[in-house]
PDB file of C-alpha atoms in Angstrom:
ATOM      1  CA  ASP A   1     -48.840  59.150  11.720  1.00 61.00           C
ATOM      2  CA  THR A   2     -50.178  57.193  14.856  1.00 67.00           C
ATOM      3  CA  ALA A   3     -51.911  54.361  14.105  1.00 92.00           C
ATOM      4  CA  VAL A   4     -53.413  53.637  17.510  1.00 96.00           C
ATOM      5  CA  SER A   5     -53.827  56.601  19.543  1.00 96.00           C
ATOM      6  CA  GLN A   6     -55.269  56.724  22.981  1.00 96.00           C
ATOM      7  CA  THR A   7     -55.852  59.874  25.331  1.00 96.00           C
ATOM      8  CA  PRO A   8     -54.853  60.891  28.136  1.00 97.00           C
ATOM      9  CA  LYS A   9     -51.356  59.528  28.599  1.00 96.00           C
ATOM     10  CA  TYR A  10     -51.903  60.223  32.015  1.00 97.00           C
ATOM     11  CA  LEU A  11     -54.741  60.178  34.512  1.00 97.00           C
ATOM     12  CA  VAL A  12     -54.667  60.881  37.954  1.00 97.00           C
ATOM     13  CA  THR A  13     -57.800  60.850  39.928  1.00 97.00           C
ATOM     14  CA  GLN A  14     -59.375  60.101  43.426  1.00 97.00           C
ATOM     15  CA  MET A  15     -61.286  56.928  44.483  1.00 97.00           C
ATOM     16  CA  GLY A  16     -64.857  57.256  43.577  1.00 97.00           C
ATOM     17  CA  ASN A  17     -64.564  59.652  40.419  1.00 97.00           C
ATOM     18  CA  ASP A  18     -65.606  58.636  36.848  1.00 97.00           C
ATOM     19  CA  LYS A  19     -63.193  58.893  34.166  1.00 97.00           C
ATOM     20  CA  SER A  20     -62.965  57.847  30.510  1.00 97.00           C
ATOM     21  CA  ILE A  21     -59.933  56.849  28.239  1.00 98.00           C
ATOM     22  CA  LYS A  22     -60.596  57.495  24.133  1.00 97.00           C
ATOM     23  CA  CYS A  23     -58.657  55.310  21.380  1.00 97.00           C
ATOM     24  CA  GLU A  24     -58.474  55.922  18.033  1.00 97.00           C
ATOM     25  CA  GLN A  25     -57.090  53.252  15.072  1.00 97.00           C
ATOM     26  CA  ASN A  26     -56.517  54.662  11.594  1.00 96.00           C
ATOM     27  CA  LEU A  27     -55.545  51.332  10.320  1.00 95.00           C
ATOM     28  CA  GLY A  28     -58.823  50.019   9.078  1.00 93.00           C
ATOM     29  CA  HIS A  29     -58.902  47.062  11.533  1.00 93.00           C
ATOM     30  CA  ASP A  30     -62.167  45.603  12.186  1.00 91.00           C
ATOM     31  CA  THR A  31     -61.473  44.603  15.926  1.00 91.00           C
ATOM     32  CA  MET A  32     -60.101  46.553  18.773  1.00 93.00           C
ATOM     33  CA  TYR A  33     -59.303  45.628  22.402  1.00 93.00           C
ATOM     34  CA  TRP A  34     -58.656  47.240  25.708  1.00 95.00           C
ATOM     35  CA  TYR A  35     -55.735  45.527  27.882  1.00 95.00           C
ATOM     36  CA  LYS A  36     -55.018  46.138  31.454  1.00 96.00           C
ATOM     37  CA  GLN A  37     -51.245  46.014  32.375  1.00 96.00           C
ATOM     38  CA  ASP A  38     -50.797  45.439  36.237  1.00 94.00           C
ATOM     39  CA  SER A  39     -47.756  46.582  38.111  1.00 92.00           C
ATOM     40  CA  LYS A  40     -45.829  43.550  37.637  1.00 92.00           C
ATOM     41  CA  LYS A  41     -46.525  43.722  33.791  1.00 93.00           C
ATOM     42  CA  PHE A  42     -49.137  41.133  33.236  1.00 94.00           C
ATOM     43  CA  LEU A  43     -51.047  41.795  30.450  1.00 94.00           C
ATOM     44  CA  LYS A  44     -54.833  40.886  30.816  1.00 92.00           C
ATOM     45  CA  ILE A  45     -57.693  41.235  28.138  1.00 91.00           C
ATOM     46  CA  MET A  46     -60.626  43.137  29.251  1.00 93.00           C
ATOM     47  CA  PHE A  47     -62.846  43.848  26.357  1.00 90.00           C
ATOM     48  CA  SER A  48     -62.754  43.300  22.562  1.00 89.00           C
ATOM     49  CA  TYR A  49     -65.125  44.749  19.701  1.00 88.00           C
ATOM     50  CA  ASN A  50     -65.214  43.387  16.119  1.00 86.00           C
ATOM     51  CA  ASN A  51     -67.230  45.765  13.956  1.00 82.00           C
ATOM     52  CA  LYS A  52     -68.765  47.605  16.803  1.00 80.00           C
ATOM     53  CA  GLU A  53     -70.021  44.423  18.472  1.00 83.00           C
ATOM     54  CA  LEU A  54     -68.724  43.419  21.962  1.00 84.00           C
ATOM     55  CA  ILE A  55     -67.088  39.872  21.409  1.00 80.00           C
ATOM     56  CA  ILE A  56     -64.794  39.631  24.495  1.00 78.00           C
ATOM     57  CA  ASN A  57     -65.995  40.329  28.194  1.00 77.00           C
ATOM     58  CA  GLU A  58     -63.565  39.314  30.611  1.00 79.00           C
ATOM     59  CA  THR A  59     -64.689  39.165  34.196  1.00 77.00           C
ATOM     60  CA  VAL A  60     -64.284  42.627  34.462  1.00 88.00           C
ATOM     61  CA  PRO A  61     -66.309  44.749  37.047  1.00 90.00           C
ATOM     62  CA  ASN A  62     -69.193  46.475  35.661  1.00 91.00           C
ATOM     63  CA  ARG A  63     -67.875  49.785  36.612  1.00 95.00           C
ATOM     64  CA  PHE A  64     -65.960  49.515  33.688  1.00 95.00           C
ATOM     65  CA  SER A  65     -68.073  50.134  30.266  1.00 93.00           C
ATOM     66  CA  PRO A  66     -66.852  50.067  26.668  1.00 93.00           C
ATOM     67  CA  LYS A  67     -68.279  51.730  23.980  1.00 93.00           C
ATOM     68  CA  SER A  68     -67.424  51.751  20.093  1.00 92.00           C
ATOM     69  CA  PRO A  69     -69.078  54.417  18.223  1.00 91.00           C
ATOM     70  CA  ASP A  70     -67.586  52.895  15.208  1.00 91.00           C
ATOM     71  CA  LYS A  71     -65.099  50.636  14.251  1.00 91.00           C
ATOM     72  CA  ALA A  72     -62.259  52.936  14.456  1.00 94.00           C
ATOM     73  CA  HIS A  73     -62.957  54.067  18.118  1.00 95.00           C
ATOM     74  CA  LEU A  74     -63.266  52.147  21.052  1.00 95.00           C
ATOM     75  CA  ASN A  75     -63.530  54.342  24.623  1.00 96.00           C
ATOM     76  CA  LEU A  76     -63.406  52.723  28.108  1.00 96.00           C
ATOM     77  CA  HIS A  77     -65.374  54.653  30.843  1.00 97.00           C
ATOM     78  CA  ILE A  78     -64.761  53.716  34.057  1.00 96.00           C
ATOM     79  CA  ASN A  79     -67.491  54.702  37.135  1.00 97.00           C
ATOM     80  CA  SER A  80     -66.471  54.968  40.665  1.00 97.00           C
ATOM     81  CA  LEU A  81     -62.837  54.055  40.505  1.00 97.00           C
ATOM     82  CA  GLU A  82     -61.093  52.250  43.159  1.00 97.00           C
ATOM     83  CA  LEU A  83     -57.389  52.077  44.173  1.00 96.00           C
ATOM     84  CA  GLY A  84     -57.019  48.717  42.555  1.00 94.00           C
ATOM     85  CA  ASP A  85     -58.053  50.067  38.979  1.00 96.00           C
ATOM     86  CA  SER A  86     -54.265  51.839  38.922  1.00 97.00           C
ATOM     87  CA  ALA A  87     -52.975  50.333  36.115  1.00 97.00           C
ATOM     88  CA  VAL A  88     -51.562  51.023  32.674  1.00 97.00           C
ATOM     89  CA  TYR A  89     -54.336  50.478  29.919  1.00 97.00           C
ATOM     90  CA  PHE A  90     -53.568  49.991  26.334  1.00 97.00           C
ATOM     91  CA  CYS A  91     -55.902  50.074  23.432  1.00 97.00           C
ATOM     92  CA  ALA A  92     -54.932  47.714  20.459  1.00 96.00           C
ATOM     93  CA  SER A  93     -56.695  46.900  17.051  1.00 95.00           C
ATOM     94  CA  SER A  94     -56.099  44.003  14.398  1.00 92.00           C
ATOM     95  CA  GLN A  95     -57.858  42.549  11.568  1.00 86.00           C
ATOM     96  CA  GLY A  96     -59.824  40.232  13.633  1.00 68.00           C
ATOM     97  CA  VAL A  97     -58.889  36.647  12.650  1.00 69.00           C
ATOM     98  CA  GLY A  98     -55.900  34.456  12.044  1.00 76.00           C
ATOM     99  CA  ASN A  99     -52.389  35.697  12.407  1.00 83.00           C
ATOM    100  CA  SER A 100     -53.008  39.089  12.000  1.00 89.00           C
ATOM    101  CA  PRO A 101     -50.784  40.690  14.870  1.00 93.00           C
ATOM    102  CA  LEU A 102     -52.161  43.465  17.252  1.00 94.00           C
ATOM    103  CA  HIS A 103     -51.067  47.053  17.121  1.00 96.00           C
ATOM    104  CA  PHE A 104     -51.025  48.866  20.419  1.00 96.00           C
ATOM    105  CA  GLY A 105     -51.200  52.586  21.520  1.00 96.00           C
ATOM    106  CA  ASN A 106     -49.134  53.715  23.871  1.00 95.00           C
ATOM    107  CA  GLY A 107     -51.115  53.177  27.037  1.00 96.00           C
ATOM    108  CA  THR A 108     -52.754  55.483  29.665  1.00 97.00           C
ATOM    109  CA  ARG A 109     -51.325  55.133  33.043  1.00 97.00           C
ATOM    110  CA  LEU A 110     -54.216  55.699  35.334  1.00 97.00           C
ATOM    111  CA  THR A 111     -53.614  56.151  39.177  1.00 97.00           C
ATOM    112  CA  VAL A 112     -56.163  56.352  41.740  1.00 97.00           C
ATOM    113  CA  THR A 113     -55.331  58.040  45.049  1.00 97.00           C
TER     114      THR A 113
ATOM    115  CA  ALA B   1     -58.241  26.982  27.632  1.00 79.00           C
ATOM    116  CA  GLN B   2     -55.232  28.451  26.042  1.00 87.00           C
ATOM    117  CA  SER B   3     -52.249  29.604  27.908  1.00 92.00           C
ATOM    118  CA  VAL B   4     -48.805  31.046  27.110  1.00 96.00           C
ATOM    119  CA  ALA B   5     -45.745  30.091  29.334  1.00 97.00           C
ATOM    120  CA  GLN B   6     -42.483  32.271  29.759  1.00 98.00           C
ATOM    121  CA  PRO B   7     -40.402  30.537  32.338  1.00 97.00           C
ATOM    122  CA  GLU B   8     -37.667  33.120  33.021  1.00 97.00           C
ATOM    123  CA  ASP B   9     -38.575  36.585  34.591  1.00 97.00           C
ATOM    124  CA  GLN B  10     -35.206  37.572  33.336  1.00 98.00           C
ATOM    125  CA  VAL B  11     -32.683  37.001  30.804  1.00 98.00           C
ATOM    126  CA  ASN B  12     -29.117  38.271  31.137  1.00 98.00           C
ATOM    127  CA  VAL B  13     -26.954  38.349  28.230  1.00 98.00           C
ATOM    128  CA  ALA B  14     -23.533  39.630  27.037  1.00 98.00           C
ATOM    129  CA  GLU B  15     -23.523  42.347  24.216  1.00 98.00           C
ATOM    130  CA  GLY B  16     -22.515  40.334  21.115  1.00 97.00           C
ATOM    131  CA  ASN B  17     -23.722  36.902  22.194  1.00 98.00           C
ATOM    132  CA  PRO B  18     -26.664  35.161  21.309  1.00 98.00           C
ATOM    133  CA  LEU B  19     -29.652  35.225  23.122  1.00 98.00           C
ATOM    134  CA  THR B  20     -32.709  33.014  23.512  1.00 98.00           C
ATOM    135  CA  VAL B  21     -36.016  33.982  25.134  1.00 98.00           C
ATOM    136  CA  LYS B  22     -38.146  30.999  26.004  1.00 98.00           C
ATOM    137  CA  CYS B  23     -41.928  30.640  25.220  1.00 98.00           C
ATOM    138  CA  THR B  24     -44.333  27.302  25.264  1.00 98.00           C
ATOM    139  CA  TYR B  25     -47.960  27.431  24.485  1.00 96.00           C
ATOM    140  CA  SER B  26     -50.907  25.406  24.952  1.00 94.00           C
ATOM    141  CA  VAL B  27     -53.821  25.762  22.459  1.00 89.00           C
ATOM    142  CA  SER B  28     -56.608  23.895  20.490  1.00 85.00           C
ATOM    143  CA  GLY B  29     -55.896  23.794  16.722  1.00 83.00           C
ATOM    144  CA  ASN B  30     -53.314  25.238  14.652  1.00 82.00           C
ATOM    145  CA  PRO B  31     -51.420  27.666  16.582  1.00 86.00           C
ATOM    146  CA  TYR B  32     -51.269  31.452  15.918  1.00 92.00           C
ATOM    147  CA  LEU B  33     -47.827  32.797  17.918  1.00 95.00           C
ATOM    148  CA  PHE B  34     -46.543  35.972  18.130  1.00 97.00           C
ATOM    149  CA  TRP B  35     -43.628  37.764  19.646  1.00 98.00           C
ATOM    150  CA  TYR B  36     -43.958  41.582  20.778  1.00 98.00           C
ATOM    151  CA  VAL B  37     -41.360  43.780  22.675  1.00 97.00           C
ATOM    152  CA  GLN B  38     -42.196  46.474  25.087  1.00 97.00           C
ATOM    153  CA  TYR B  39     -39.656  49.463  25.960  1.00 95.00           C
ATOM    154  CA  PRO B  40     -40.425  51.813  28.982  1.00 91.00           C
ATOM    155  CA  ASN B  41     -43.544  53.790  28.713  1.00 87.00           C
ATOM    156  CA  ARG B  42     -44.641  52.548  25.739  1.00 91.00           C
ATOM    157  CA  GLY B  43     -47.334  49.984  24.016  1.00 92.00           C
ATOM    158  CA  LEU B  44     -45.874  46.686  22.821  1.00 95.00           C
ATOM    159  CA  GLN B  45     -44.690  46.370  19.299  1.00 96.00           C
ATOM    160  CA  PHE B  46     -44.961  43.265  17.194  1.00 96.00           C
ATOM    161  CA  LEU B  47     -41.596  41.618  16.292  1.00 97.00           C
ATOM    162  CA  LEU B  48     -42.555  38.466  14.565  1.00 96.00           C
ATOM    163  CA  LYS B  49     -45.248  35.744  13.886  1.00 95.00           C
ATOM    164  CA  TYR B  50     -45.530  32.005  12.840  1.00 93.00           C
ATOM    165  CA  ILE B  51     -46.173  31.191   9.697  1.00 83.00           C
ATOM    166  CA  THR B  52     -47.340  27.501   9.360  1.00 84.00           C
ATOM    167  CA  GLY B  53     -44.744  25.251   7.855  1.00 84.00           C
ATOM    168  CA  ASP B  54     -41.866  27.703   8.593  1.00 86.00           C
ATOM    169  CA  ASN B  55     -39.780  26.095  11.692  1.00 92.00           C
ATOM    170  CA  LEU B  56     -37.900  29.407  11.787  1.00 95.00           C
ATOM    171  CA  VAL B  57     -39.211  32.748  11.210  1.00 95.00           C
ATOM    172  CA  LYS B  58     -37.454  36.135  10.831  1.00 94.00           C
ATOM    173  CA  GLY B  59     -38.708  39.432  12.203  1.00 94.00           C
ATOM    174  CA  SER B  60     -37.644  42.681  12.927  1.00 92.00           C
ATOM    175  CA  TYR B  61     -34.351  43.813  14.459  1.00 93.00           C
ATOM    176  CA  GLY B  62     -32.723  40.723  13.263  1.00 96.00           C
ATOM    177  CA  PHE B  63     -35.128  38.676  15.673  1.00 97.00           C
ATOM    178  CA  GLU B  64     -35.930  35.186  14.723  1.00 97.00           C
ATOM    179  CA  ALA B  65     -38.171  32.395  16.445  1.00 97.00           C
ATOM    180  CA  GLU B  66     -37.980  28.771  16.190  1.00 97.00           C
ATOM    181  CA  PHE B  67     -41.078  26.735  16.324  1.00 96.00           C
ATOM    182  CA  ASN B  68     -41.078  22.892  17.599  1.00 95.00           C
ATOM    183  CA  LYS B  69     -44.455  21.654  17.529  1.00 93.00           C
ATOM    184  CA  SER B  70     -43.551  18.409  19.390  1.00 94.00           C
ATOM    185  CA  GLN B  71     -42.281  20.610  22.331  1.00 96.00           C
ATOM    186  CA  THR B  72     -44.996  23.164  21.796  1.00 95.00           C
ATOM    187  CA  SER B  73     -42.448  25.857  21.809  1.00 97.00           C
ATOM    188  CA  PHE B  74     -41.689  29.141  20.072  1.00 97.00           C
ATOM    189  CA  HIS B  75     -38.356  30.381  21.435  1.00 98.00           C
ATOM    190  CA  LEU B  76     -37.217  33.896  20.229  1.00 98.00           C
ATOM    191  CA  LYS B  77     -33.541  34.150  19.411  1.00 98.00           C
ATOM    192  CA  LYS B  78     -31.158  36.654  18.300  1.00 98.00           C
ATOM    193  CA  PRO B  79     -27.547  35.797  17.006  1.00 97.00           C
ATOM    194  CA  SER B  80     -25.929  38.736  18.059  1.00 97.00           C
ATOM    195  CA  ALA B  81     -27.635  40.964  21.213  1.00 98.00           C
ATOM    196  CA  LEU B  82     -27.408  44.690  21.349  1.00 97.00           C
ATOM    197  CA  VAL B  83     -27.663  46.927  24.521  1.00 97.00           C
ATOM    198  CA  SER B  84     -30.588  48.283  22.487  1.00 96.00           C
ATOM    199  CA  ASP B  85     -32.281  44.858  22.617  1.00 97.00           C
ATOM    200  CA  SER B  86     -32.719  45.477  26.557  1.00 97.00           C
ATOM    201  CA  ALA B  87     -36.625  45.391  26.640  1.00 97.00           C
ATOM    202  CA  LEU B  88     -39.644  43.304  27.968  1.00 98.00           C
ATOM    203  CA  TYR B  89     -40.720  40.525  25.592  1.00 98.00           C
ATOM    204  CA  PHE B  90     -44.083  39.117  25.371  1.00 98.00           C
ATOM    205  CA  CYS B  91     -45.148  35.477  23.457  1.00 98.00           C
ATOM    206  CA  ALA B  92     -48.537  35.454  22.864  1.00 96.00           C
ATOM    207  CA  VAL B  93     -50.909  32.907  21.380  1.00 94.00           C
ATOM    208  CA  ARG B  94     -54.366  33.577  19.175  1.00 90.00           C
ATOM    209  CA  GLY B  95     -56.692  30.548  19.803  1.00 84.00           C
ATOM    210  CA  PHE B  96     -60.250  29.746  19.794  1.00 77.00           C
ATOM    211  CA  SER B  97     -61.970  30.131  23.596  1.00 69.00           C
ATOM    212  CA  GLY B  98     -65.322  30.234  24.321  1.00 66.00           C
ATOM    213  CA  GLY B  99     -66.481  30.374  20.543  1.00 67.00           C
ATOM    214  CA  TYR B 100     -64.521  33.422  19.579  1.00 72.00           C
ATOM    215  CA  GLN B 101     -60.922  34.068  18.945  1.00 77.00           C
ATOM    216  CA  LYS B 102     -58.760  35.418  21.712  1.00 84.00           C
ATOM    217  CA  VAL B 103     -55.183  36.584  22.189  1.00 90.00           C
ATOM    218  CA  THR B 104     -53.290  35.423  25.084  1.00 91.00           C
ATOM    219  CA  PHE B 105     -49.989  36.764  26.483  1.00 95.00           C
ATOM    220  CA  GLY B 106     -47.456  35.062  28.627  1.00 96.00           C
ATOM    221  CA  THR B 107     -46.237  36.897  31.672  1.00 96.00           C
ATOM    222  CA  GLY B 108     -43.184  38.661  29.695  1.00 97.00           C
ATOM    223  CA  THR B 109     -39.420  38.402  30.161  1.00 98.00           C
ATOM    224  CA  LYS B 110     -37.021  41.191  30.666  1.00 98.00           C
ATOM    225  CA  LEU B 111     -33.944  40.887  28.767  1.00 98.00           C
ATOM    226  CA  GLN B 112     -31.150  42.936  29.650  1.00 98.00           C
ATOM    227  CA  VAL B 113     -28.109  43.049  27.572  1.00 98.00           C
ATOM    228  CA  ILE B 114     -24.617  43.981  29.033  1.00 97.00           C
ATOM    229  CA  PRO B 115     -22.079  45.926  27.755  1.00 96.00           C
TER     230      PRO B 115
END
């Protein structure tokens, strides 16, 4: 019973292509997130959705477009991929407030060549 | 703006010895503090969180964390390290930033437990 699952696990593509990463959580949480982890393992918040509404959008290029069709899903679409987009992208979920911890998926390793 | 500092990129400790991974934070209002662990090719896993009023909180796998309000620190500890504890550890703080709650992570500390 995977709590937060994201697909695909690996994504190798060429510059200029468009790709999507999907995320689903079965924990009943109301908030979902996308984080980017770079090669130095730094974690940076990209987006956060609460009850399907965007609440955090952290200076991410508009080539990145999140979509939340319902509370259990948060997908990430990336247009015109660039070399610098290569990273591991993590989806996470939580109950939105207070000391509720985040639950992470296992990540999608995106490599842009 | 809220922030988290993990001053050590790497901590080495011999198996069986106590370990400490340091974390200091800056946030407005009451701090919501967390520790996570990341094993290779995996997502972050929640270890423990600060509970208001408890200066020593216990978490998974024998880990605990010591909260010190005056030093704004939340150091991760374990009395006796295991080789299997070797992993990347992240401290995180949740607070209000720009009108909404946001979770900020530290830069991570690699823990190496030497047999």
